[in-house]
Tab-separated table of C-alpha atoms and ligand atoms in Angstrom:
chain	number	residue	atom	x	y	z
A	241	UNK	CA	10.660	-21.779	-17.519
A	242	UNK	CA	13.558	-23.352	-16.857
A	243	UNK	CA	15.353	-20.414	-18.942
A	244	UNK	CA	13.602	-17.812	-16.198
A	245	UNK	CA	15.460	-19.831	-13.730
A	246	UNK	CA	18.694	-20.209	-15.592
A	247	UNK	CA	19.067	-17.052	-16.137
A	248	UNK	CA	17.584	-15.728	-12.623
A	249	UNK	CA	14.237	-13.486	-13.500
A	250	UNK	CA	12.464	-15.415	-10.523
A	251	UNK	CA	15.176	-13.753	-8.510
A	252	UNK	CA	15.899	-11.276	-10.667
A	253	UNK	CA	12.025	-10.016	-10.650
A	254	UNK	CA	11.245	-10.232	-7.151
A	255	UNK	CA	14.605	-7.747	-6.589
A	256	UNK	CA	13.489	-5.260	-8.210
A	257	UNK	CA	10.370	-5.797	-6.653
A	258	UNK	CA	11.916	-5.470	-3.241
A	259	UNK	CA	13.471	-2.433	-4.645
A	260	UNK	CA	10.438	-0.371	-6.361
A	261	UNK	CA	8.611	-1.328	-2.763
A	262	UNK	CA	11.237	-0.085	-0.173
A	263	UNK	CA	11.345	3.231	-2.642
A	264	UNK	CA	7.611	3.347	-2.292
A	265	UNK	CA	6.377	2.157	1.251
A	266	UNK	CA	9.766	4.190	2.394
A	267	UNK	CA	8.137	7.896	0.402
A	268	UNK	CA	4.836	7.052	1.541
A	269	UNK	CA	6.306	6.876	5.160
A	270	UNK	CA	8.699	10.022	4.559
A	271	UNK	CA	4.915	11.570	3.890
A	272	UNK	CA	2.789	10.959	6.456
A	273	UNK	CA	5.528	10.449	9.493
A	274	UNK	CA	8.203	13.641	8.022
A	275	UNK	CA	6.414	15.915	5.450
A	276	UNK	CA	2.644	16.137	6.833
A	277	UNK	CA	3.872	17.592	10.451
A	278	UNK	CA	6.783	19.314	9.236
A	279	UNK	CA	4.707	21.552	6.391
A	280	UNK	CA	1.755	22.103	8.253
A	281	UNK	CA	4.035	23.217	10.932
A	282	UNK	CA	5.364	26.221	8.966
A	283	UNK	CA	1.408	27.624	10.162
A	284	UNK	CA	0.519	30.881	8.288
A	285	UNK	CA	3.596	31.151	6.229
A	286	UNK	CA	2.269	30.737	3.192
A	287	UNK	CA	5.357	31.394	1.308
A	288	UNK	CA	7.913	29.069	2.658
A	289	UNK	CA	5.185	26.129	2.547
A	290	UNK	CA	3.895	26.602	-1.227
A	291	UNK	CA	8.787	26.611	-2.430
A	292	UNK	CA	8.968	23.141	0.045
A	293	UNK	CA	5.610	21.958	-2.225
A	294	UNK	CA	6.696	23.179	-5.451
A	295	UNK	CA	10.443	21.894	-4.992
A	296	UNK	CA	10.218	19.040	-2.608
A	297	UNK	CA	6.924	17.434	-2.498
A	298	UNK	CA	7.045	17.911	-6.493
A	299	UNK	CA	9.980	15.481	-6.368
A	300	UNK	CA	9.212	12.796	-3.977
A	301	UNK	CA	5.561	12.495	-5.500
A	302	UNK	CA	7.734	11.669	-9.277
A	303	UNK	CA	9.832	8.850	-7.370
A	304	UNK	CA	6.566	7.790	-5.127
A	305	UNK	CA	4.020	7.314	-8.433
A	306	UNK	CA	6.851	5.680	-10.214
A	307	UNK	CA	8.363	3.574	-7.978
A	308	UNK	CA	4.867	2.761	-7.213
A	309	UNK	CA	4.471	0.961	-10.697
A	310	UNK	CA	7.602	-0.218	-11.167
A	311	UNK	CA	6.598	-2.088	-7.795
A	312	UNK	CA	3.136	-3.097	-8.765
A	313	UNK	CA	4.450	-4.646	-12.164
A	314	UNK	CA	7.163	-6.518	-10.948
A	315	UNK	CA	5.192	-8.257	-8.202
A	316	UNK	CA	3.142	-8.327	-11.125
A	317	UNK	CA	5.759	-10.464	-13.107
A	318	UNK	CA	6.961	-12.398	-10.460
A	319	UNK	CA	2.768	-14.301	-10.742
A	320	UNK	CA	3.578	-13.755	-14.385
A	321	UNK	CA	6.514	-15.839	-14.910
A	322	UNK	CA	6.446	-18.744	-11.753
A	323	UNK	CA	5.357	-22.094	-12.757
A	324	UNK	CA	1.682	-23.161	-11.162
A	325	UNK	CA	1.404	-19.473	-8.918
A	326	UNK	CA	-1.532	-20.009	-6.998
A	327	UNK	CA	-2.172	-22.939	-8.067
A	328	UNK	CA	-3.352	-24.664	-4.456
A	329	UNK	CA	-5.736	-21.932	-3.947
A	330	UNK	CA	-6.779	-22.012	-7.395
A	331	UNK	CA	-7.176	-26.110	-7.882
A	332	UNK	CA	-9.711	-25.676	-4.682
A	333	UNK	CA	-5.968	-28.454	-2.216
A	334	UNK	CA	-5.440	-28.040	0.831
A	335	UNK	CA	-2.128	-27.928	2.540
A	336	UNK	CA	0.722	-25.409	3.208
A	337	UNK	CA	0.442	-24.280	0.311
A	338	UNK	CA	-2.591	-22.984	0.323
A	339	UNK	CA	-2.189	-20.711	3.217
A	340	UNK	CA	0.593	-19.305	1.219
A	341	UNK	CA	-1.408	-18.425	-1.665
A	342	UNK	CA	-4.521	-17.498	0.584
A	343	UNK	CA	-1.436	-14.991	2.456
A	344	UNK	CA	0.043	-13.270	-1.003
A	345	UNK	CA	-3.760	-13.380	-1.838
A	346	UNK	CA	-4.409	-10.890	0.852
A	347	UNK	CA	-0.930	-8.432	0.185
A	348	UNK	CA	-1.223	-8.296	-3.495
A	349	UNK	CA	-4.867	-7.534	-3.269
A	350	UNK	CA	-4.032	-4.838	-1.046
A	351	UNK	CA	-1.071	-3.872	-2.510
A	352	UNK	CA	-2.948	-3.021	-5.710
A	353	UNK	CA	-5.103	-0.657	-3.898
A	354	UNK	CA	-2.558	0.662	-2.664
A	355	UNK	CA	-1.406	1.493	-6.375
A	356	UNK	CA	-5.164	2.993	-7.154
A	357	UNK	CA	-4.723	5.065	-4.550
A	358	UNK	CA	-1.498	6.529	-5.302
A	359	UNK	CA	-2.682	7.458	-9.567
A	360	UNK	CA	-6.041	7.860	-8.759
A	361	UNK	CA	-6.722	9.601	-5.909
A	362	UNK	CA	-2.948	10.984	-3.968
A	363	UNK	CA	-1.915	11.750	-7.605
A	364	UNK	CA	-5.085	13.196	-8.600
A	365	UNK	CA	-5.066	15.616	-6.255
A	366	UNK	CA	-1.496	16.342	-5.461
A	367	UNK	CA	-1.563	17.652	-9.311
A	368	UNK	CA	-4.346	19.916	-8.406
A	369	UNK	CA	-2.013	21.237	-4.852
A	370	UNK	CA	0.778	21.527	-6.839
A	371	UNK	CA	-0.361	23.810	-9.673
A	372	UNK	CA	-1.418	25.697	-6.817
A	373	UNK	CA	1.650	26.568	-5.088
A	374	UNK	CA	2.921	27.378	-8.179
A	375	UNK	CA	0.172	29.636	-9.379
A	376	UNK	CA	0.162	31.243	-5.639
A	377	UNK	CA	4.356	31.083	-5.850
A	378	UNK	CA	4.138	33.546	-9.375
A	379	UNK	CA	2.048	35.733	-7.764
A	380	UNK	CA	-1.446	34.369	-8.726
A	381	UNK	CA	-4.021	34.016	-6.543
A	382	UNK	CA	-5.221	30.735	-4.735
A	383	UNK	CA	-6.779	27.796	-5.861
A	384	UNK	CA	-10.005	27.636	-3.705
A	385	UNK	CA	-10.247	23.928	-4.176
A	386	UNK	CA	-6.691	22.917	-3.492
A	387	UNK	CA	-7.552	22.412	0.369
A	388	UNK	CA	-10.461	20.160	-0.320
A	389	UNK	CA	-7.652	17.786	-2.806
A	390	UNK	CA	-5.160	18.581	-0.307
A	391	UNK	CA	-8.208	16.623	2.075
A	392	UNK	CA	-8.558	13.832	-0.571
A	393	UNK	CA	-5.160	12.545	-0.370
A	394	UNK	CA	-4.147	13.087	2.582
A	395	UNK	CA	-7.020	10.632	3.995
A	396	UNK	CA	-5.946	7.848	0.826
A	397	UNK	CA	-2.786	8.410	2.098
A	398	UNK	CA	-2.745	7.242	5.321
A	399	UNK	CA	-5.290	4.256	4.160
A	400	UNK	CA	-2.234	3.203	2.439
A	401	UNK	CA	0.057	4.016	5.253
A	402	UNK	CA	-2.958	1.594	7.093
A	403	UNK	CA	-2.631	-1.457	4.191
A	404	UNK	CA	0.945	-1.409	3.815
A	405	UNK	CA	1.392	-2.363	7.592
A	406	UNK	CA	-0.824	-6.128	6.829
A	407	UNK	CA	0.341	-6.092	2.985
A	408	UNK	CA	3.872	-6.148	3.941
A	409	UNK	CA	3.457	-9.040	6.585
A	410	UNK	CA	1.179	-11.020	4.118
A	411	UNK	CA	3.783	-10.550	1.441
A	412	UNK	CA	6.406	-11.651	3.154
A	413	UNK	CA	4.658	-13.810	5.161
A	414	UNK	CA	3.428	-15.899	2.531
A	415	UNK	CA	7.140	-17.229	1.391
A	416	UNK	CA	8.790	-16.833	5.218
A	417	UNK	CA	6.550	-17.226	7.288
A	418	UNK	CA	3.130	-19.358	6.232
A	419	UNK	CA	4.792	-21.589	4.756
A	420	UNK	CA	6.068	-24.005	6.670
A	421	UNK	CA	4.582	-27.012	8.572
A	422	UNK	CA	2.375	-25.443	11.353
A	423	UNK	CA	-0.088	-24.287	8.931
A	424	UNK	CA	-2.798	-25.749	6.738
A	425	UNK	CA	-5.355	-24.825	5.582
A	426	UNK	CA	-8.646	-26.658	3.002
A	427	UNK	CA	-10.327	-23.936	0.280
A	428	UNK	CA	-13.231	-23.080	2.031
A	429	UNK	CA	-11.436	-21.943	5.582
A	430	UNK	CA	-8.813	-19.928	2.293
A	431	UNK	CA	-11.961	-18.396	0.753
A	432	UNK	CA	-13.263	-17.307	4.184
A	433	UNK	CA	-9.872	-15.547	5.333
A	434	UNK	CA	-10.247	-14.377	1.860
A	435	UNK	CA	-13.727	-12.855	1.866
A	436	UNK	CA	-13.326	-11.291	5.437
A	437	UNK	CA	-10.027	-9.326	4.030
A	438	UNK	CA	-11.451	-8.314	1.463
A	439	UNK	CA	-14.673	-7.155	3.261
A	440	UNK	CA	-12.818	-4.987	6.251
A	441	UNK	CA	-10.585	-3.127	3.343
A	442	UNK	CA	-13.001	-2.452	1.236
A	443	UNK	CA	-14.616	-0.817	4.134
A	444	UNK	CA	-11.482	0.569	4.921
A	445	UNK	CA	-10.953	1.863	1.638
A	446	UNK	CA	-14.646	3.605	0.552
A	447	UNK	CA	-14.634	5.191	4.338
A	448	UNK	CA	-10.720	6.730	3.231
A	449	UNK	CA	-12.336	7.718	0.075
A	450	UNK	CA	-15.504	9.569	1.431
A	451	UNK	CA	-18.454	7.451	0.913
A	452	UNK	CA	-19.792	6.718	4.323
A	453	UNK	CA	-19.978	9.582	6.025
A	454	UNK	CA	-18.166	12.237	3.991
A	455	UNK	CA	-14.642	14.094	4.601
A	456	UNK	CA	-15.378	16.490	6.977
A	457	UNK	CA	-13.146	16.848	9.936
A	458	UNK	CA	-16.124	16.412	12.034
A	459	UNK	CA	-17.154	13.059	10.514
A	460	UNK	CA	-15.877	10.781	13.478
A	461	UNK	CA	-15.213	7.747	11.350
A	462	UNK	CA	-12.618	9.658	9.899
A	463	UNK	CA	-10.493	9.393	13.118
A	464	UNK	CA	-7.978	6.703	11.715
A	465	UNK	CA	-6.850	9.323	8.814
A	466	UNK	CA	-6.265	12.655	11.376
A	467	UNK	CA	-3.288	12.263	12.987
A	468	UNK	CA	-0.411	9.548	11.443
A	469	UNK	CA	-0.251	8.007	15.049
A	470	UNK	CA	-3.938	7.462	14.793
A	471	UNK	CA	-2.882	6.341	11.488
A	472	UNK	CA	-0.432	3.944	12.804
A	473	UNK	CA	-2.568	2.477	15.823
A	474	UNK	CA	-4.810	1.715	13.197
A	475	UNK	CA	-2.539	0.357	10.828
A	476	UNK	CA	-1.491	-2.420	13.862
A	477	UNK	CA	-4.501	-3.268	14.640
A	478	UNK	CA	-5.784	-4.653	11.027
A	479	UNK	CA	-2.894	-6.714	11.277
A	480	UNK	CA	-4.125	-8.102	14.702
A	481	UNK	CA	-6.978	-9.274	13.535
A	482	UNK	CA	-5.869	-10.240	10.525
A	483	UNK	CA	-2.806	-11.923	11.814
A	484	UNK	CA	-5.555	-13.188	14.522
A	485	UNK	CA	-7.621	-14.513	12.016
A	486	UNK	CA	-5.474	-16.089	9.401
A	487	UNK	CA	-3.502	-18.558	13.398
A	488	UNK	CA	-7.708	-19.066	13.887
A	489	UNK	CA	-8.319	-20.046	10.390
A	490	UNK	CA	-4.798	-21.585	9.474
A	491	UNK	CA	-2.719	-23.052	12.110
A	492	UNK	CA	-2.933	-26.435	12.592
B	643	HEM	C1	1.716	-3.308	-6.404
B	643	HEM	C2	1.137	-4.721	-5.572
B	643	HEM	C3	2.050	-5.803	-5.283
B	643	HEM	C4	1.939	-7.071	-5.859
B	643	HEM	C5	1.133	-7.458	-7.170
B	643	HEM	C6	3.147	-7.632	-5.343
B	643	HEM	C7	3.423	-9.494	-5.943
B	643	HEM	C8	4.396	-10.360	-4.657
B	643	HEM	C9	4.644	-11.367	-4.742
B	643	HEM	C10	3.770	-12.271	-6.336
B	643	HEM	C11	4.845	-11.730	-4.122
B	643	HEM	C12	5.780	-13.177	-4.410
B	643	HEM	C13	5.448	-13.784	-2.949
B	643	HEM	C14	5.570	-15.515	-3.053
B	643	HEM	O1	6.785	-15.187	-2.905
B	643	HEM	O2	5.319	-16.502	-3.008
B	643	HEM	C15	6.015	-10.406	-4.070
B	643	HEM	C16	6.858	-10.699	-2.069
B	643	HEM	C17	7.400	-9.922	-2.344
B	643	HEM	N1	6.937	-8.214	-2.163
B	643	HEM	FE1	5.238	-7.164	-3.581
B	643	HEM	N2	3.551	-7.146	-4.221
B	643	HEM	C18	2.677	-6.178	-4.329
B	643	HEM	C19	3.607	-5.090	-3.997
B	643	HEM	C20	4.666	-4.851	-2.595
B	643	HEM	C21	5.206	-3.568	-1.816
B	643	HEM	C22	4.504	-2.402	-1.689
B	643	HEM	C23	6.472	-3.979	-0.844
B	643	HEM	C24	6.695	-2.529	-0.213
B	643	HEM	C25	8.039	-2.819	-0.190
B	643	HEM	C26	6.298	-5.397	-1.378
B	643	HEM	C27	7.248	-6.250	-0.969
B	643	HEM	C28	7.555	-7.734	-1.461
B	643	HEM	C29	8.206	-8.467	-0.813
B	643	HEM	C30	9.611	-8.315	0.263
B	643	HEM	C31	8.504	-9.811	-0.815
B	643	HEM	C32	8.953	-10.842	-0.248
B	643	HEM	C33	9.846	-11.186	-1.716
B	643	HEM	C34	11.025	-12.602	-1.204
B	643	HEM	O3	11.343	-12.837	0.300
B	643	HEM	O4	10.309	-13.604	-1.722
B	643	HEM	N3	5.896	-6.133	-2.395
B	643	HEM	N4	4.988	-9.083	-4.017
């Protein structure tokens, strides 16, 4: 462990982690805030849209999905090489270290869910969309499954945008906000916080997967995903709920 510190690895992994994280989340915001509205603005011009999907989205998705892997791996490496990481939480202790551990646990659970969404939902479905665009450009008939695949990917992508605000708050906040003497917690408060955050996160996730009321635009429960504006409002609402909860449970 001393070797890791001497060669700056604990810092080095943090640096690479943040570098990969900004690449991933930067592209997530590009997709949500720029690409989806821009591609919709092509309207009936299918050829231009398919060209943009084939030439722009394909490249952006490559960086996006590999940056997600790199972020996840470097994040887990920080945990792996830091001596006694999460020790306060795991030992059911109390004090400000528990607030740190509970905060990073929520940040990591949201981050890992987001990485799973990237590979298991977004990329899985975007492959269908990309193949369809290339096929149509080559003069072949369109794949009727492409629209539904695009919808599934969009729902998960907006859910990732919704998670991202709280994820980053708790991730950065673990060491730079919750780690002061203003905050403290015992094991039961930390566990309560974690359970509530995970239940809210899980409900949002299964809703975004269409497992509650389906994926149709008529499903009112999908309001958070119907525009990037709704996703931004939902993201800050989720953050506000979790931040207030942390104030109630952890503030001295
Ligand atoms: C994918 C799953 C992720 C895991 C498992 C993970 C894990 C971690 C861990 C263990 C830390 C160290 C916290 C501490 O100092 O105690 C951390 C810090 C951090 N992470 Fe993540 N992370 C993930 C995703 C992300 C994403 C998507 C971003 C987006 C930018 C990000 C940005 C950061 C930042 C800025 C820090 C603070 C570094 C510092 O100030 O020390 N992480 N992460």
